[in-house]
Every structure is written in C-alpha cells, then in structure tokens.
XYZ file of C-alpha atoms in Angstrom:
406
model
C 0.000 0.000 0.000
C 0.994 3.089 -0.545
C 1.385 6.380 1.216
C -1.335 7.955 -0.257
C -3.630 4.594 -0.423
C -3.541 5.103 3.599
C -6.633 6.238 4.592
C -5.280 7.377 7.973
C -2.528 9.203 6.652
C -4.674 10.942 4.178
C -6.885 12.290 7.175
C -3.818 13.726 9.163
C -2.634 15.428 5.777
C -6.404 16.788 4.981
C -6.128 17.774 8.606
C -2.746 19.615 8.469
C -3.519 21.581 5.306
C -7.102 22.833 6.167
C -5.526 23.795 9.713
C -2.734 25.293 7.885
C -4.675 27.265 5.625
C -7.064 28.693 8.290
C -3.699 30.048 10.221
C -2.380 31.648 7.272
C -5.662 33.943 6.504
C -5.273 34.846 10.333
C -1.881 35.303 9.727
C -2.455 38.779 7.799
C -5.840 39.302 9.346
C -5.179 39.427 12.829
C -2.219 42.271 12.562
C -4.671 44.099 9.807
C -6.880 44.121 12.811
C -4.652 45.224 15.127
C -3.924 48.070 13.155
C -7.158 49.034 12.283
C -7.936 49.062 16.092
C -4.768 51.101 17.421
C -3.199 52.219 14.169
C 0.282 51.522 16.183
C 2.956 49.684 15.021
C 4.221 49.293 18.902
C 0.918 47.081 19.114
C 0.790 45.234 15.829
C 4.336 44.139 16.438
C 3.517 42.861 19.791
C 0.780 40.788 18.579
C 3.301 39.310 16.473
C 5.600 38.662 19.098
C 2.877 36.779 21.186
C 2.615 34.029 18.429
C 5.801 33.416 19.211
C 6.360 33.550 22.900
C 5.371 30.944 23.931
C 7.392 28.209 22.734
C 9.788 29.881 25.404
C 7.321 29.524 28.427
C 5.964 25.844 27.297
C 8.533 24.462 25.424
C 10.939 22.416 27.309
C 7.678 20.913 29.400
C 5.930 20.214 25.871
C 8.758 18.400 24.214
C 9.334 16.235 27.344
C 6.079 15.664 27.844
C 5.483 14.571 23.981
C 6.145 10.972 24.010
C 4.294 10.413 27.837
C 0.765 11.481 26.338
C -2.144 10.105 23.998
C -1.334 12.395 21.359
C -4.725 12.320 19.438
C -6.905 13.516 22.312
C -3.852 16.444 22.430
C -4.117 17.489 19.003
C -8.227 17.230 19.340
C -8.310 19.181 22.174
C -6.216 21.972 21.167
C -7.525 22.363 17.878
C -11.122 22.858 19.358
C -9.403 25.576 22.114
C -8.210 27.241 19.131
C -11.460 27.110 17.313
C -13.098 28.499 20.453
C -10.747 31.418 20.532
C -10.801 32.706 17.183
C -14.542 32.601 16.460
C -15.115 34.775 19.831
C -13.541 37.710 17.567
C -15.939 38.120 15.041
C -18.471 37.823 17.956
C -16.911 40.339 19.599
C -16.678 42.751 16.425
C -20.297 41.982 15.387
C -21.479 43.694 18.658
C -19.113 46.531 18.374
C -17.011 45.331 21.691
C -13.631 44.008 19.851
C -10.403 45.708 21.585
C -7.002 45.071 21.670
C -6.759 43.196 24.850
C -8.840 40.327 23.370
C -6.880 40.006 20.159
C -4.097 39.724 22.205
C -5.461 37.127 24.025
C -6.425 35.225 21.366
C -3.339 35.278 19.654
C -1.595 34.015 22.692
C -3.938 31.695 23.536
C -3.824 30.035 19.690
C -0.370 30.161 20.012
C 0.275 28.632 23.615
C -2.048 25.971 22.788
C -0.325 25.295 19.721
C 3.323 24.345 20.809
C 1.384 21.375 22.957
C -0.149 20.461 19.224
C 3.139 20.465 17.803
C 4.718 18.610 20.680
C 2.183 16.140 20.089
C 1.875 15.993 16.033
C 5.769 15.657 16.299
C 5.633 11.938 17.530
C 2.396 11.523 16.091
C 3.326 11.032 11.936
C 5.797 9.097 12.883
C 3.954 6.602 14.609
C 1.213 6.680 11.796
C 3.010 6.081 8.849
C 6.355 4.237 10.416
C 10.022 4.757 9.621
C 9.699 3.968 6.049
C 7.212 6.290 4.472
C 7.958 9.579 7.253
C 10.747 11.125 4.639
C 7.558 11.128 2.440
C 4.535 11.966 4.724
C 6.913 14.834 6.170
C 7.262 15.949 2.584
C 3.958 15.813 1.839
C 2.914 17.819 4.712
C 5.037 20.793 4.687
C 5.195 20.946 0.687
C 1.600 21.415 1.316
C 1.711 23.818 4.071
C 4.351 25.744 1.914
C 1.738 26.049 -0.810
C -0.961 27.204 1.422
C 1.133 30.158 3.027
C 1.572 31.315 -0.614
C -1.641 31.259 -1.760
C -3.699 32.094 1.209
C -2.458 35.575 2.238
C -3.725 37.254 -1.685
C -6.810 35.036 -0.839
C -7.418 37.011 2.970
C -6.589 40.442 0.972
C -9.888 39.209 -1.146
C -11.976 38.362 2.006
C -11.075 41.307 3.927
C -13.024 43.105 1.022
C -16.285 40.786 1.182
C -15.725 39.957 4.863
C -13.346 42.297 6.986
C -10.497 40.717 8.486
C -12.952 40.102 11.977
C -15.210 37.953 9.690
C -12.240 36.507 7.870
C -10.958 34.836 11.193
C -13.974 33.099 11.582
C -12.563 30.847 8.251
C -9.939 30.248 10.297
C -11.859 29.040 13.088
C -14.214 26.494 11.184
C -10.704 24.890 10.056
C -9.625 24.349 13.501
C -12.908 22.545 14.101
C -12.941 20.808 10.952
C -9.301 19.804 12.221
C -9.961 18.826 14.967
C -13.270 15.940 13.721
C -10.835 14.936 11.047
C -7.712 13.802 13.739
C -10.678 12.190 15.649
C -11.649 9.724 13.110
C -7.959 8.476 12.712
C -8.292 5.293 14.356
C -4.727 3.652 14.287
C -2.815 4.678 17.618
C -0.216 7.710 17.344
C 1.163 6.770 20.932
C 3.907 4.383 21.493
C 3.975 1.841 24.135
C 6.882 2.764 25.355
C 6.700 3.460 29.612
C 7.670 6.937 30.222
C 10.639 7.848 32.144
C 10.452 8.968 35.844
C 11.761 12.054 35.868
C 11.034 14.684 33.952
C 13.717 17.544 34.910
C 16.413 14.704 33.833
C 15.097 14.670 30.438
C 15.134 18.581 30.057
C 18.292 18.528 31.657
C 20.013 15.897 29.554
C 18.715 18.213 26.287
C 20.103 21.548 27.679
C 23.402 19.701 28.787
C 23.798 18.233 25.124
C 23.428 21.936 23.603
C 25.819 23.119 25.666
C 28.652 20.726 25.360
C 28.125 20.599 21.524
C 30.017 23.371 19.963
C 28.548 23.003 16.641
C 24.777 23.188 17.683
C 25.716 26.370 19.615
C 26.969 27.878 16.699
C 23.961 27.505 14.298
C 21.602 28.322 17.683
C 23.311 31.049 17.653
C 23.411 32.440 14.332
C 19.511 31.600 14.045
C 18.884 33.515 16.842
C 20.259 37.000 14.873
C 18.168 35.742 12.122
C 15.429 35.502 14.058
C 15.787 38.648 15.698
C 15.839 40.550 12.162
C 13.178 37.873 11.049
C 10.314 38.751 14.062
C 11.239 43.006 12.944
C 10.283 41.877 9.460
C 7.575 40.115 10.149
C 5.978 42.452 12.951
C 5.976 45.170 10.848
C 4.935 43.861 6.794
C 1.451 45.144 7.523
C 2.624 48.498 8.914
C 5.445 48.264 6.197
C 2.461 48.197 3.627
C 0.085 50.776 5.169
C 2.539 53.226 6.163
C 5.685 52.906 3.352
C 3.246 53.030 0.168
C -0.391 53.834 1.533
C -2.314 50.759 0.939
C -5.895 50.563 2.088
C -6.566 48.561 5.381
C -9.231 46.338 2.877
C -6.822 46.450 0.322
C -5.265 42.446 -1.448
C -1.832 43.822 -1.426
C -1.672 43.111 2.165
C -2.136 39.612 1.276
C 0.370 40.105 -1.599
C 3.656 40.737 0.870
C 2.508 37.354 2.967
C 2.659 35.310 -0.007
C 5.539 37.155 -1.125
C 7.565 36.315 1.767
C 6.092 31.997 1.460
C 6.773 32.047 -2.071
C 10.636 32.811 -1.261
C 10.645 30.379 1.542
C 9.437 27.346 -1.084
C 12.250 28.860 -3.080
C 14.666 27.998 -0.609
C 13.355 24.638 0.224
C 13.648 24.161 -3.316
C 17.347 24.778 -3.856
C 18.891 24.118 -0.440
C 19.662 20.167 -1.778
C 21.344 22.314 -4.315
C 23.295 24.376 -2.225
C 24.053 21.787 0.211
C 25.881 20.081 -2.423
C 28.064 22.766 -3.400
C 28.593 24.209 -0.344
C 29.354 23.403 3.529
C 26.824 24.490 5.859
C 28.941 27.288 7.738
C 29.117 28.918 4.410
C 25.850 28.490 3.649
C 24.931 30.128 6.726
C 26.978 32.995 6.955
C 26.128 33.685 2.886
C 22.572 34.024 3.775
C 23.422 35.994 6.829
C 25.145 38.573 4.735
C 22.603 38.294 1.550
C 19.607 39.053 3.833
C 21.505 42.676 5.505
C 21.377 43.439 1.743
C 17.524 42.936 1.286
C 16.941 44.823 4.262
C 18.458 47.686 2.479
C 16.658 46.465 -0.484
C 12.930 46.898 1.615
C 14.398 50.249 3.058
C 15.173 52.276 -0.002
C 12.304 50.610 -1.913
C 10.984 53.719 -4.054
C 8.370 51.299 -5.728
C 5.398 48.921 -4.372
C 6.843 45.905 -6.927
C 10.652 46.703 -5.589
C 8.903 45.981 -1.645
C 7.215 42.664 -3.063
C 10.660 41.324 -4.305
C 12.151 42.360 -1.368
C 10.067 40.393 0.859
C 10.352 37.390 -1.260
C 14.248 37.823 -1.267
C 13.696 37.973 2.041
C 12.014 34.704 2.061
C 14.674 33.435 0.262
C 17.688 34.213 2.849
C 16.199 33.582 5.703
C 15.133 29.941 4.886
C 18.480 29.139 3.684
C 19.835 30.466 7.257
C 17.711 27.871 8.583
C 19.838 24.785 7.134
C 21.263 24.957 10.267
C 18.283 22.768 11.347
C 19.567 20.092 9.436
C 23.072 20.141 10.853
C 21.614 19.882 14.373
C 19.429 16.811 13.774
C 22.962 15.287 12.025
C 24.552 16.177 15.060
C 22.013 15.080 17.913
C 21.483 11.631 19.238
C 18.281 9.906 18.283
C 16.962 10.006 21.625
C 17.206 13.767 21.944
C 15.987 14.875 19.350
C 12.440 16.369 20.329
C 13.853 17.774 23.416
C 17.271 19.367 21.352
C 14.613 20.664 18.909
C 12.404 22.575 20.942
C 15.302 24.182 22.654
C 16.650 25.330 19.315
C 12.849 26.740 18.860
C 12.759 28.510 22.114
C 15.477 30.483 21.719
C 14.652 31.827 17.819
C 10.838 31.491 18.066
C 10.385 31.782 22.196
C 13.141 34.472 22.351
C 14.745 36.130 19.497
C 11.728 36.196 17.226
C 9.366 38.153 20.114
C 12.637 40.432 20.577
C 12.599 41.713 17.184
C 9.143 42.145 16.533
C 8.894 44.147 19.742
C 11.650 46.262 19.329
C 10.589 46.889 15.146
C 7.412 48.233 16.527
C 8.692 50.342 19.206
C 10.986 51.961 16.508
C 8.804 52.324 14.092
C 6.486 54.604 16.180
C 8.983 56.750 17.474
C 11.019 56.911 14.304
C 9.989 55.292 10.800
C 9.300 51.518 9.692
C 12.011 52.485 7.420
C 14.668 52.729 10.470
C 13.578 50.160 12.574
C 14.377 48.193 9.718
C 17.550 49.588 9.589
C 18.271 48.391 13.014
C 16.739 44.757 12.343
C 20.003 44.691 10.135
C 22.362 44.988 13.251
C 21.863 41.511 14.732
C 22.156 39.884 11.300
C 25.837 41.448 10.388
C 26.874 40.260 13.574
C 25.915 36.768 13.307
C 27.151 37.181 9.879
C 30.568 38.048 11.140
C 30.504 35.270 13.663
C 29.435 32.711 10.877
C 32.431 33.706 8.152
C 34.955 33.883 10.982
C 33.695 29.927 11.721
C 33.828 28.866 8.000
C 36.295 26.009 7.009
C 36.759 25.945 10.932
C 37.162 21.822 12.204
C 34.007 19.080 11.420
C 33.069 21.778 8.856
C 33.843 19.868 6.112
C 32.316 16.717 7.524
C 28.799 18.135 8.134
C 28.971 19.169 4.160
C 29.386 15.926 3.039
C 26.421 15.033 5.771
C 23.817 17.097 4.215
C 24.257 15.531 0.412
C-alpha cells in the first residue's frame, strides 16, 4: 500500500492543510486588525511577538512531555481551544465590543495551545506512517503547508473586502474545528507503548546539557537567533510596512500580496537548499545568507516602488530559509533520543526568544522613528551573526557536516 492509499494518513494530511490554511488567513488578518484598532505599530508588532512567545514559556515541558501522552486527544483538544478562541472575535466585532486586549489574548492563547499540538503531532506522523514512508509523509505535509502560506495571504486580501479581516478569522476558526473531527476519526494509535521515564527535569536537563557541550549546535543556535531577531522586525511590521511605506488601504489584497511574497521565497529555498548543500558546507551556507539578507533589508528600506517591496520580501524569504539549514546540521549532530527535546530548545530560543525580541523592538521603533529605520536596526543583529558565521567557515568538522547534508 501506498502512502497515499492510507486512509489514515490521508486524514492527518487533509487535517494539516485545512488547519494550515485557516492560520495563514489569520496570519495577515489578525495584525490588519490590530492596526485598524490602534493604528500603532508598537501594538501590531507585539501581537506578532505573542505568536511566538510561547514556545519559550511551554517548550521544554511540551517536548518532554510529547512521548508520555495520547497524542490524538492532544491534538483534538487543542484544535477545538483554538477554534473556540478565534470565532469569539468576530463575535466580539459583530457587537461593536472588539479591543485590543482580546486580540491579544487570542493570539496568545492560539499560540500557547499550539506548541502542545506540535509537541504532540511531532511523535504523532511518525507513529502513523512508520520509519519507512515519514521522509515522504513529512514531505507531503510541509510541501503542502508551503503552498498554502503562498496562496492564502492574496486570498485574505480578497476576504477582507467581502468579509473584513474580523469575519475573515472566523474561516480560520471552522478549520480548527474541521481539524480537529478529522484527527478524531484516525483510528490507528499515534502513541507508542513505550513506559515513560520517571523524571522529567532529567530529560530537560540531559537536552540543555547536550546543547551546551556541543560546539557546533551552539553555533547555528546562535546564528539563528540574529536571524530571528531581524526575522520577528520583518515580520511584525509587513502590515505596517504596507500601510505606512506606500499607503495601501486597510481592505486592500496587497496586504495579502507581501505574505505570499515572503512563502513564495521560503518554497524557493526549500527548493534549492539540496542544491546548495551540495556545493557548499553548511557554515558557508549560513553565513552567505546571513550577509545576503543585511542586503535585502536595504533592499525593503530604499524601496521607491510597491513591486521593488514585493521582491524584497520574497528575497527575504529566500535568505532567511536558507539560514535555517542549520536545522539540518543539528538533527545530524544530535542523538536519536534527543531529538524532540534538542529541537524545541533550538525553537525557544529563535521562536520563544529572538523572534518576540525583534518584533517588539521593530514596533517600538517604528512609532517613534519610521518603519524604514527600525528596519535599519533589524540589520544589526544579522551582520553580527554574519561576522561570527564567516569567521567559523572552514573551521574543524566543517567539512564533515557538508558531506552530511548531500
């Protein structure tokens, strides 16, 4: 049988794209909102930093807990908080009491809620489609959530004009739901049988102990962390970017336009990092991406034309996926049976901690001085892990990890 003869794979992939799809309309209709609301950039960036936060406050707890849980009833349960959540904003707007607090909330909420899904969904396709077919079901589910984020965003410009972005979140919250039944009805077990260890703290210590002693991991963790830095700036302030730096309308599709932009780049990427791999080791890779995205960042700044901005943002795409092989060189690296709990750390620190940074500080200096200078400064922490990367290329196991990725 194969992969896609599998009924219950095919319902975790429907599953995973609907979900996906739903969270890329909020994706540019939740900051439009914010906007809309406060028209402050201070505010819409901090609504993007709240997506991210909290894979620093639940992380290490959800990745050790991952394997010690039924993982279905997770992933059901979560999805259904999440559909709660986002349909209480279009309640809230239809009776004229929507404020910033609750979107806040929400996006916190969906967010907090979803590091336990991905804890869980983590072991979960694994266990579904065994050790054979996961090189293929993991394609098949992030090629497809790769196409979503680049077509969704123009959609949710096209909604916002039928809809408003309030109403448009309500798509997003049937998907959840619709996520949620289709998990339900997957009938062969995602949980292994393995008894859980005793401790907990000794499996989050044993992680953080590993990234410490490793000095390879540390260096990619670190030079992710400037790109995320630079990457939550960027990303906190594309809406603000697009209302402020060329005028769009609030209801206007180019909104959606920079989102799926900035997707289309990142399939790019994915596209020709086997490519690059090839050619090149990964501290090289690394540091060139570092050093190409401080020029697209000038690129976005001196932009004097709405098409130069779209390119930008999809160069931007570009880089900053490529940055990311450093993924790759940590599961290389790690030791099978650390992997979830090395993984998350490597999230907390770019999504729990560097991404929140950047957005937060974007939007403060935005408001006091221009979108244009706050991404100025978003270039800072990228030259300086670009500095650190090319002073660590050809450096020992370099070579080694190169012939790794082919």
């Amino acid at each position: 049988m194969t992969l896609w003869q599998d009924r219950e794979f095919r319902r975790f992939w429907l599953a995973r794209a609907i979900s996906n799809a739903g969270s890329a309309l909020s994706g540019v209709a939740l900051p439009v909102l914010m906007y809309s609301l406060t028209g402050s950039a201070a505010h819409t960036a901090a609504l993007a930093a709240l997506t991210a936060a909290p894979y620093l406050v639940f992380g290490l707890v959800a990745g050790a807990l991952a394997d010690r849980v039924h993982r279905r009833a997770v992933m059901v349960v979560t999805d259904l908080v999440s559909a709660g959540l986002l349909a209480s904003v279009p309640v809230a707007s239809a009776f004229g009491a929507l404020t910033p607090v609750h979107l806040m909330l929400v996006a916190g909420g969906v967010a907090s809620v979803g590091v336990w899904f991905d804890a869980a969904a983590f072991g979960a396709l694994p266990a579904l489609v065994g050790s054979e077919n996961l090189v293929r079901a993991n394609s098949a589910v992030w090629s497809t959530a790769t196409a979503v984020h680049i077509a969704a965003p123009s959609v949710a410009g096209v909604l916002f004009a039928v809809h408003g972005p309030a109403g448009t979140l309500a798509l997003d919250a049937v998907s959840f739901a619709v996520s949620a039944a289709l998990v339900r009805t997957i009938l062969r077990p995602m949980t292994t049988s393995r008894p859980p260890r005793a401790v907990l703290g000794a499996d989050i210590r044993e992680g953080l102990e590993f990234l410490w002693r490793e000095p390879t991991v540390r260096l990619f963790l670190g030079l992710g962390l400037g790109q995320a830095v630079a990457g939550g700036a960027v990303s906190g302030l594309l809406v603000v970017y697009a209302f402020r730096g060329f005028g769009v309308p609030q209801d206007d599709p180019r909104v959606g336009v920079l989102f799926s932009a900035l997707a289309a780049g990142s399939f790019a990427a994915t596209a020709l990092m086997p490519a690059i791999s090839d050619a090149c080791e990964p501290r090289r890779v690394a540091a060139t991406g570092l050093t190409a995205g401080v020029g697209v960042l000038g690129l976005l700044v001196g932009a004097p034309a709405w098409w130069l901005a779209v390119l930008g943002v999809a160069l931007w795409g570009l880089t900053s996926t490529v940055v990311v092989n450093g993924i790759t060189v940590r599961q290389l690296i790690t030791p099978d049976h650390l992997q979830g709990r090395v993984g998350l750390v490597g999230r907390m620190m770019t999504f729990g901690i560097g991404q929140p940074a950047g957005a937060l500080a974007g939007g403060v200096l935005a408001d006091a001085l221009s979108v244009r200078s706050a991404l100025v400064t978003a270039a800072l922490p990228l030259a300086v892990a670009a500095v650190i990367g090319w002073s660590q290329v050809g450096s020992e196991s370099g070579g080694e990890l190169g012939h790794g990725l082919k």
